[in-house]
Amino acid sequence: MRSRSYGPDLTPPWKRQQPAPEVPAERDLVVEEAASGFCGAVVRCEKTAEGFTVTLEDRFGKHRVFPLVPRGFLLEGRVVTLVRPAAAAPAPSRVPGRTASGSVAVPGARARVARESRIYVEGRHDAELVERVWGDDLRIEGVVVEYLEGVDDLPAIVAEFGPGPGRRLGVLVDHLLPGTKEHRIAARVTGEAVLVVGHPYIDVWQAVKPSSVGIPGWPAVPRGEDFKLGTCRRLGWPEDTPAAWKRILASVDSYKDLDPALLGRVEELIDFVTSED
């Protein structure tokens, strides 16, 4: 009869290796790798072809990668088994059930076939900003946004578009103020099937709230100086327009990051080009 003091392998209880407690390899957890004595903070835990590994960073900034094996690490002098941390729960949306524009989201909605009506904006940055905030709405409505690279040729562009019943054109213009060149051009093309609206800013960059970008305010750039480069100079940013715009656009999560002077105009254009329904 087998003694109850022994397990199936006949190893005495006092000689059996007890399982080490499992500890999630959370970022910044400081541990020591048992075999090498390397001590450092967890930088990341990832899956590789050989299995899961953990990367540690010591106090000198040196990185080393170790496999996640049982009893492979020491935590405050205790032997532990590092395990993969639990996946983080997805962050809740800023406005549950809402699109970035603040309208009610329609889960699973398919994009509508593009309608003949269009919205034109002055440049690529304008188009990208409109897409970032109103993109979901525009796809559901089947509205395509295109950019013009300026409004000097707007009358010819409108004539080529051929607006009419069921084929409306909405145009968003920068710096649309009474007495300006833009205002005079807009007056020439506005009609029953064409609506031209605008915001007061020299450039659409200024429609993004400074607080969202992390600056005290948009600097005044003298007339005749390139606005975008002048803005970068006065903010102490590298004179790199694409990089600056990438930084600005990344600061926009929803309509709350935009000035109302732009919000109202874009909503007005969307209503206009979809009103034939």
Short mmCIF file of N, CA and C in Angstrom, two decimals, residues 30-34 71-80:
data_model
loop_
_atom_site.label_atom_id
_atom_site.label_comp_id
_atom_site.label_asym_id
_atom_site.label_seq_id
_atom_site.Cartn_x
_atom_site.Cartn_y
_atom_site.Cartn_z
N VAL A 30 8.66 46.19 -11.56
CA VAL A 30 10.09 45.93 -11.44
C VAL A 30 10.30 44.49 -10.94
N VAL A 31 11.02 43.70 -11.73
CA VAL A 31 11.30 42.31 -11.37
C VAL A 31 12.75 41.98 -11.70
N GLU A 32 13.19 40.83 -11.19
CA GLU A 32 14.53 40.33 -11.49
C GLU A 32 14.42 39.00 -12.20
N GLU A 33 15.12 38.85 -13.32
CA GLU A 33 15.12 37.57 -14.03
C GLU A 33 15.99 36.60 -13.24
N ALA A 34 15.41 35.45 -12.87
CA ALA A 34 16.06 34.56 -11.90
C ALA A 34 17.39 34.02 -12.39
N ARG A 71 8.16 30.25 -12.81
CA ARG A 71 9.16 30.51 -11.78
C ARG A 71 10.41 31.20 -12.35
N GLY A 72 10.21 32.04 -13.35
CA GLY A 72 11.36 32.64 -14.03
C GLY A 72 11.82 33.96 -13.48
N PHE A 73 11.07 34.54 -12.51
CA PHE A 73 11.41 35.89 -12.06
C PHE A 73 11.27 36.00 -10.55
N LEU A 74 11.91 37.04 -10.00
CA LEU A 74 11.81 37.36 -8.58
C LEU A 74 11.13 38.71 -8.44
N LEU A 75 10.15 38.77 -7.57
CA LEU A 75 9.45 40.02 -7.26
C LEU A 75 9.60 40.26 -5.77
N GLU A 76 10.37 41.28 -5.43
CA GLU A 76 10.65 41.60 -4.03
C GLU A 76 11.21 40.37 -3.31
N GLY A 77 12.08 39.62 -4.00
CA GLY A 77 12.73 38.47 -3.42
C GLY A 77 11.95 37.18 -3.48
N ARG A 78 10.69 37.23 -3.94
CA ARG A 78 9.87 36.02 -4.03
C ARG A 78 9.88 35.50 -5.46
N VAL A 79 9.92 34.21 -5.61
CA VAL A 79 9.86 33.60 -6.94
C VAL A 79 8.42 33.72 -7.44
N VAL A 80 8.26 34.21 -8.66
CA VAL A 80 6.93 34.37 -9.26
C VAL A 80 6.97 33.89 -10.71
#
